[in-house]
CSV table of C-alpha atoms and ligand atoms in Angstrom, one decimal:
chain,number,residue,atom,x,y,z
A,14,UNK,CA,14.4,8.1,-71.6
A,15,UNK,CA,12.8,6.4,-74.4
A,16,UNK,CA,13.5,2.5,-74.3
A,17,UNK,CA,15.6,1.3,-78.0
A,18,UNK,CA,16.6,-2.1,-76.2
A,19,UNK,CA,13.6,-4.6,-77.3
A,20,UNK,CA,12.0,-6.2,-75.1
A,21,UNK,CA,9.5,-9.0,-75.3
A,22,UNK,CA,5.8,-8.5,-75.2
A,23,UNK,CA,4.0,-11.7,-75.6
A,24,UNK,CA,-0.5,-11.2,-76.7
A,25,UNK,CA,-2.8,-13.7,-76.7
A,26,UNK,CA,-4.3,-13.3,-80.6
A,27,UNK,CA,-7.4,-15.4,-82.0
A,28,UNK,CA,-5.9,-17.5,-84.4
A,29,UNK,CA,-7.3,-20.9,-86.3
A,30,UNK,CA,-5.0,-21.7,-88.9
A,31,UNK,CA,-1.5,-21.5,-90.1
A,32,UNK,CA,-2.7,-19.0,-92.7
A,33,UNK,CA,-4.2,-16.6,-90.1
A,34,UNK,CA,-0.5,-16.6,-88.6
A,35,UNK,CA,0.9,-16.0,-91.3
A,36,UNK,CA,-1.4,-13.0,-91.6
A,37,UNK,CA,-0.3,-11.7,-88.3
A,38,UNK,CA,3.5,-12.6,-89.2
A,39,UNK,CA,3.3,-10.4,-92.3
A,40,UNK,CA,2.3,-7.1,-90.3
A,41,UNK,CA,4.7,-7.1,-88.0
A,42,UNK,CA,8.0,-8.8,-89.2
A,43,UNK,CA,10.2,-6.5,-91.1
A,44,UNK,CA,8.4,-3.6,-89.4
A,45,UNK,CA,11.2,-0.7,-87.9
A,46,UNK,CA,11.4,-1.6,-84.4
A,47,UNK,CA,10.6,-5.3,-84.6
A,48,UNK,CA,13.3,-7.8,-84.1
A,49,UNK,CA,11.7,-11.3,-83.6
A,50,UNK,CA,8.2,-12.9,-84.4
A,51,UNK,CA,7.5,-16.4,-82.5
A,52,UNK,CA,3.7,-17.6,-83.2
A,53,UNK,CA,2.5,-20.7,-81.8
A,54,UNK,CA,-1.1,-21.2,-83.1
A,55,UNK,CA,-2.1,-24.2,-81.1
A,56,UNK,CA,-1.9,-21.7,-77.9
A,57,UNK,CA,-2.7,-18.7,-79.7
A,58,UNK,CA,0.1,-16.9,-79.0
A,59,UNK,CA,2.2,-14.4,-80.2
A,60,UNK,CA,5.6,-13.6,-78.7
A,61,UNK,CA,7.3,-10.3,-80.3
A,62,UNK,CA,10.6,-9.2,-79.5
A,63,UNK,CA,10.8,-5.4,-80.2
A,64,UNK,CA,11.3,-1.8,-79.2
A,65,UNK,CA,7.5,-1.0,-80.0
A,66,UNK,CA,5.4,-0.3,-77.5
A,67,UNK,CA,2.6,-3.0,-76.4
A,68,UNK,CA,-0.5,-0.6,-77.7
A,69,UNK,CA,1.8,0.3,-81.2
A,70,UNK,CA,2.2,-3.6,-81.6
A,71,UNK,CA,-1.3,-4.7,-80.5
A,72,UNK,CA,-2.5,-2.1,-83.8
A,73,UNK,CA,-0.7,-3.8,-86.1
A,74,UNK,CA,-1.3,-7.2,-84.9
A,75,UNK,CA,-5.9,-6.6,-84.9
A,76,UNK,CA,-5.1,-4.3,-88.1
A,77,UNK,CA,-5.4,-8.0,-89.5
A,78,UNK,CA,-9.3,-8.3,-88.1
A,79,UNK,CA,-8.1,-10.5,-84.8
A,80,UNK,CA,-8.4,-9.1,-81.7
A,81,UNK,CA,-5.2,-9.1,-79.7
A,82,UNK,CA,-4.4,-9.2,-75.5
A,83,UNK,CA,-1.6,-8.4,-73.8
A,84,UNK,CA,-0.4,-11.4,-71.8
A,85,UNK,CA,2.9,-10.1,-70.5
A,86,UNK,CA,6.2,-8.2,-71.0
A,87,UNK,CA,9.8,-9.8,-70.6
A,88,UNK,CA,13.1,-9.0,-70.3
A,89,UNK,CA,15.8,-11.1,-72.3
A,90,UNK,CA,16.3,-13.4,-69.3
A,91,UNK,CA,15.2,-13.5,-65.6
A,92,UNK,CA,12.4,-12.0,-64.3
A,93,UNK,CA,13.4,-9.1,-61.6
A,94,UNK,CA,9.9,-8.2,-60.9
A,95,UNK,CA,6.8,-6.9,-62.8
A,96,UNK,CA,3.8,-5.2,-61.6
A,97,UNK,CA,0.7,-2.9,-63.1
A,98,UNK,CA,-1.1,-0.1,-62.5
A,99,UNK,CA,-4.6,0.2,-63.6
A,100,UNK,CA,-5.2,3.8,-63.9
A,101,UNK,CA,-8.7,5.3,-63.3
A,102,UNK,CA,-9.7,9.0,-62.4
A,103,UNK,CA,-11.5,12.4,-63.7
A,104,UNK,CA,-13.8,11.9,-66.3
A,105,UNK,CA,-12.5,9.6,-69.3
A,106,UNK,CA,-9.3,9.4,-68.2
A,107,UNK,CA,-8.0,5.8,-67.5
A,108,UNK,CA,-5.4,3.4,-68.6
A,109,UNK,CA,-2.9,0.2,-68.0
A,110,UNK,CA,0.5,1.0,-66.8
A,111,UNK,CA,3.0,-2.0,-67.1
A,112,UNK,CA,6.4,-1.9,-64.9
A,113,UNK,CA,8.9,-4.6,-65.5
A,114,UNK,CA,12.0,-4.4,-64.2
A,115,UNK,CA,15.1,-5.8,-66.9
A,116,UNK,CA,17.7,-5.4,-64.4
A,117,UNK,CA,19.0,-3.5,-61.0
A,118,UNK,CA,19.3,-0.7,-63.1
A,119,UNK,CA,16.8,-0.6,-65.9
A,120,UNK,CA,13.0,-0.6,-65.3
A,121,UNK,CA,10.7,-1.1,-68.5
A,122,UNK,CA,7.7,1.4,-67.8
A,123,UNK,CA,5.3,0.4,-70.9
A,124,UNK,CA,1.9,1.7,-71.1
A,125,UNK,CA,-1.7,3.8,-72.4
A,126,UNK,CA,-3.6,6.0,-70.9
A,127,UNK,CA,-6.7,7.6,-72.9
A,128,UNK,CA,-9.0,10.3,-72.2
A,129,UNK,CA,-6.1,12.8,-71.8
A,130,UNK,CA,-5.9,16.3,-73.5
A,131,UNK,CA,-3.6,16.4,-76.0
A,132,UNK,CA,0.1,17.2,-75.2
A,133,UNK,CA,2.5,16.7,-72.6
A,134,UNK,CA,1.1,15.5,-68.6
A,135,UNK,CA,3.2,14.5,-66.2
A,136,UNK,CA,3.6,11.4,-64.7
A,137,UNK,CA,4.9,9.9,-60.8
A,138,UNK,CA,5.0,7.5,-58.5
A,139,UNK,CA,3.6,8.7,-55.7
A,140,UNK,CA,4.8,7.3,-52.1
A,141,UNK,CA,1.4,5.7,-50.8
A,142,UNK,CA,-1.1,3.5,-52.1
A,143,UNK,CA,-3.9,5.1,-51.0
A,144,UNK,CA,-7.0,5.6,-53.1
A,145,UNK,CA,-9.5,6.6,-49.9
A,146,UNK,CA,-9.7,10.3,-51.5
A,147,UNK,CA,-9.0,9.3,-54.8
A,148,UNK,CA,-6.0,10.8,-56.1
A,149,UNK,CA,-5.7,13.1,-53.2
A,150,UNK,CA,-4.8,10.3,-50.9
A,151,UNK,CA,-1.7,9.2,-52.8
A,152,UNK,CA,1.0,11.1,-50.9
A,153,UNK,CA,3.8,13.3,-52.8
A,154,UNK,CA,6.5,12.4,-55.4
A,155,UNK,CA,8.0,9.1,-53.9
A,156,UNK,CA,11.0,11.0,-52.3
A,157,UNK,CA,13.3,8.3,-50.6
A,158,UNK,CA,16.6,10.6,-50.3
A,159,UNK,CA,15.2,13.7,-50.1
A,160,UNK,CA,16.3,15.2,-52.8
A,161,UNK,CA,13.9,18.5,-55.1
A,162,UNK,CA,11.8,17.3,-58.0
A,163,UNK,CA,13.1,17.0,-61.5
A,164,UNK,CA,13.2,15.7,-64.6
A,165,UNK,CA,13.9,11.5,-65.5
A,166,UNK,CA,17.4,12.3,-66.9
A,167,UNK,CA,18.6,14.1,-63.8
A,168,UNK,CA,19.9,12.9,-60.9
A,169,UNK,CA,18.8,15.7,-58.4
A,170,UNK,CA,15.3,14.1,-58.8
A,171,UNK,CA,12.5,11.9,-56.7
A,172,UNK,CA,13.2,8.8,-57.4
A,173,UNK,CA,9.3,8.8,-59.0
A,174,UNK,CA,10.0,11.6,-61.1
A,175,UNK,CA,9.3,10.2,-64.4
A,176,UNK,CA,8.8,13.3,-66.6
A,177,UNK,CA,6.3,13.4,-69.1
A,178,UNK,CA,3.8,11.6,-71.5
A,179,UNK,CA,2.5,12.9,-74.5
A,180,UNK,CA,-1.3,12.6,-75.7
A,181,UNK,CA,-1.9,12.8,-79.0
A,182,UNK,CA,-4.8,14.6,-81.0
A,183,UNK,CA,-7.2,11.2,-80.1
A,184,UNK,CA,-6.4,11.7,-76.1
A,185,UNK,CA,-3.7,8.8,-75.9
A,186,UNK,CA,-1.0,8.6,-74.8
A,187,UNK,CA,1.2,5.4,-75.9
A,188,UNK,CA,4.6,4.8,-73.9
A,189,UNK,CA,7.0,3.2,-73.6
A,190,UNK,CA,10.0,4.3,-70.9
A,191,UNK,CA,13.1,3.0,-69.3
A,192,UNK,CA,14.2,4.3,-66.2
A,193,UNK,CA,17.3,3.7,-63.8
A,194,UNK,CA,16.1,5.3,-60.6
A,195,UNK,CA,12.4,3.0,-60.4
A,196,UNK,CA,12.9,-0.3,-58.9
A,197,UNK,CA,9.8,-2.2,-59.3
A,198,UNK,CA,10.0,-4.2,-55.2
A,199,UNK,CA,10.4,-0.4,-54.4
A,200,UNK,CA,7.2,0.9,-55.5
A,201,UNK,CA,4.8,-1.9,-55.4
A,202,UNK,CA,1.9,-1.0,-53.2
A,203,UNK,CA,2.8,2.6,-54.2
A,204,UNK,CA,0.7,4.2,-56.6
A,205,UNK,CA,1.2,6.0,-60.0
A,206,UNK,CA,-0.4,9.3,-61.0
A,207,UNK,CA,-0.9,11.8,-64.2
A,208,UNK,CA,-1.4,15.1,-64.2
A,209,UNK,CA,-3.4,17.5,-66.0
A,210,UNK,CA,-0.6,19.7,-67.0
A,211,UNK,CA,3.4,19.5,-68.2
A,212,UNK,CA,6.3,18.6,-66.0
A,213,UNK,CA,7.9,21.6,-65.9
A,214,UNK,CA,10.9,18.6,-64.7
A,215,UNK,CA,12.3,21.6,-62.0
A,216,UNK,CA,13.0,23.9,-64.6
A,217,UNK,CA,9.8,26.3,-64.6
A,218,UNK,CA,10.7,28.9,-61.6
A,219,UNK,CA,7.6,28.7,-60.3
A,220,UNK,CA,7.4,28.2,-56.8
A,221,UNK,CA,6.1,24.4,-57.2
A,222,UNK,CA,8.7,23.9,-59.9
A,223,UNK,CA,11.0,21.8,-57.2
A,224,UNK,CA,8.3,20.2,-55.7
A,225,UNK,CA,6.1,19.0,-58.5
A,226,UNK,CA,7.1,20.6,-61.6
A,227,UNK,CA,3.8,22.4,-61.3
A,228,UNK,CA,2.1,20.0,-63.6
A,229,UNK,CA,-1.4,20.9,-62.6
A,230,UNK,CA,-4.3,18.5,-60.8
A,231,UNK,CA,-4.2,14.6,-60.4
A,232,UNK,CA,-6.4,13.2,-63.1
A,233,UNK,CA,-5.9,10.1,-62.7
A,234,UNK,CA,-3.5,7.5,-61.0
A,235,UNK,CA,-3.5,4.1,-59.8
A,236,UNK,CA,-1.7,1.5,-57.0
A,237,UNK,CA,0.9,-0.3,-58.0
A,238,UNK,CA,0.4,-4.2,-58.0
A,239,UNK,CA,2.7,-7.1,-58.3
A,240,UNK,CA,1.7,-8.9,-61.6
A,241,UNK,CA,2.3,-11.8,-63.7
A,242,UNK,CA,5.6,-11.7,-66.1
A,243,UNK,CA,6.0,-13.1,-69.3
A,244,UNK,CA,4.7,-16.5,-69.3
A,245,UNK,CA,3.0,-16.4,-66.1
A,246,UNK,CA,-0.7,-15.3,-67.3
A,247,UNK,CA,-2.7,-18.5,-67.1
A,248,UNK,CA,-5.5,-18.4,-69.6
A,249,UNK,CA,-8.3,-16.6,-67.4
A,250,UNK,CA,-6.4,-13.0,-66.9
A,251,UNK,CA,-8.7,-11.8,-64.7
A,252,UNK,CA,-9.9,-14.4,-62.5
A,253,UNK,CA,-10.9,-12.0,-60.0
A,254,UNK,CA,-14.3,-11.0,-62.1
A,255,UNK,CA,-14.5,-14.3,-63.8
A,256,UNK,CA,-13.7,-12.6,-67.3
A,257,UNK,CA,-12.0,-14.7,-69.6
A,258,UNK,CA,-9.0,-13.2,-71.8
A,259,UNK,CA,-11.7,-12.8,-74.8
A,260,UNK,CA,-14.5,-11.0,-72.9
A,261,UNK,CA,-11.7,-8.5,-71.1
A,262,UNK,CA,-10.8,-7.2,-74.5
A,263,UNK,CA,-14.0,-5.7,-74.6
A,264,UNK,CA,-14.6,-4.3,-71.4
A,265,UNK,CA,-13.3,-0.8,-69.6
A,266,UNK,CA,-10.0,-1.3,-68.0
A,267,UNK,CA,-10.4,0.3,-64.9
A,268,UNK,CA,-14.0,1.5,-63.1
A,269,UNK,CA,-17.6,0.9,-63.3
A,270,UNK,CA,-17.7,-1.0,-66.1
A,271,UNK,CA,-15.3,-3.8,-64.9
A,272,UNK,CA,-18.1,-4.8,-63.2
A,273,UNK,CA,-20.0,-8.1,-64.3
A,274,UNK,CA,-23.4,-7.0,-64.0
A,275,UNK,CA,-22.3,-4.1,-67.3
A,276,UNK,CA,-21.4,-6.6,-70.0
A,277,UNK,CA,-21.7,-4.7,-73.3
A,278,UNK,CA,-20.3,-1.8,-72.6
A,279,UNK,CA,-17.9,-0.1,-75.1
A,280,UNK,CA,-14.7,-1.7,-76.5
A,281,UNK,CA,-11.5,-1.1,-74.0
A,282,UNK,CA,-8.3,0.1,-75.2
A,283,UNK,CA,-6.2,-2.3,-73.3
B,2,LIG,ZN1,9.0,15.0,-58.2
């Protein structure tokens, strides 16, 4: 189900003056979808309350020349759990998967993946977190109560059964779900996969249909880790690589290239 609540999504934008705010003010308030703008220039920050996703308002915040990085998502009050998946696989295909749960019953699923072939792939939790075979390793459809695959809206689903993304023309896919089955303390240390091919969501009569929705190969996936929420990112986001907030807007999100010794390499799409 596509999320309409707003949420808040907080980035960490380069800003030196008052006038450079009210740069980045100007793009986004007004715009469809955006219902608050809070920028505090002394910390650089800018806190957005919307129903945009993080990659559609991190556009319009660096179509002002400033580079912009996601700090955090949050719901409107207490924080039930967040966690991330950092998606890496075939070929091109990687991406950031955010998970943020608003409440018992709603979990924000906000994320990107690129290097996708344009259309519709489905996407799962799987039930392990288990990368030793890459993507093979990840177990089936997280499948608590045994019940056949589906589609999001049904309720004869897996509870990781989360339907389908769609990649545009440029290979991205930019989204932005709510779910009522995914409990964040549920599937951390579980792991998140997209397939080359269309949830058929149970529907397809093909034999796989109400196992997988015969959506094709693993091409990527990722485990599920407990992250930060809003407000909880100290300054150095990555302090595992020693790569400040700046530097880790330009490097890969996920794979070789997170490594130090490949500085330089091309621009992320975080
Ligand atoms: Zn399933």
């Amino acid at each position: 189900m596509e999320s309409e609540r707003p949420t808040k999504v907080e980035f960490a934008v380069q800003m030196t003056c008052e006038s450079c705010a009210d740069k980045v003010r100007a793009v986004l308030q007004g715009k469809p979808g955006v219902k608050s703008v809070d920028i505090d220039v002394g910390k650089e920050e800018v806190l957005v309350e919307s129903s945009l996703t993080s990659a559609e308002l991190q556009t319009l915040i660096e179509s002002t020349g400033r580079r912009a990085v996601l700090k955090g998502l949050g719901g409107s009050q207490q924080d039930l759990g967040s966690a991330v998946a950092i998606m890496s696989g075939v070929g091109q295909v990687q991406g950031v998967v955010r998970l943020l749960q608003l409440s018992e019953e709603r979990c924000l699923i906000d994320g990107t993946i690129d290097g996708l072939e344009p259309g519709a792939h489905g996407l799962h939790v799987h039930s392990l977190g288990d990368l030793t075979q890459d993507c093979l390793s990840c177990g089936e459809h997280y499948n608590p109560f045994r019940r056949q695959h589906g589609g999001p809206v049904d309720s004869e689903r897996h509870v990781g059964d989360l339907g389908n993304i769609v990649a545009g023309l440029d290979g991205r896919a930019s989204f932005r779900l709510e779910d009522s089955h995914i409990k964040v303390w549920d599937v951390i240390g579980r792991s998140l996969v997209v397939d080359s091919e269309e949830d058929d969501l149970g529907q397809g009569g093909h034999p796989l249909s109400k196992q997988t929705g015969n959506s094709g190969q693993r091409l990527a996936c990722g485990i599920i880790a407990r992250s930060a929420g809003l407000f909880q990112n100290p300054k150095q986001i990555c302090a595992c690589d020693g790569v400040t907030l700046w530097e880790e807007r330009d490097r890969p999100i996920a794979g070789k290239g997170r490594s130090r010794e490949s500085a330089g390499t091309p621009a992320a799409h975080l």
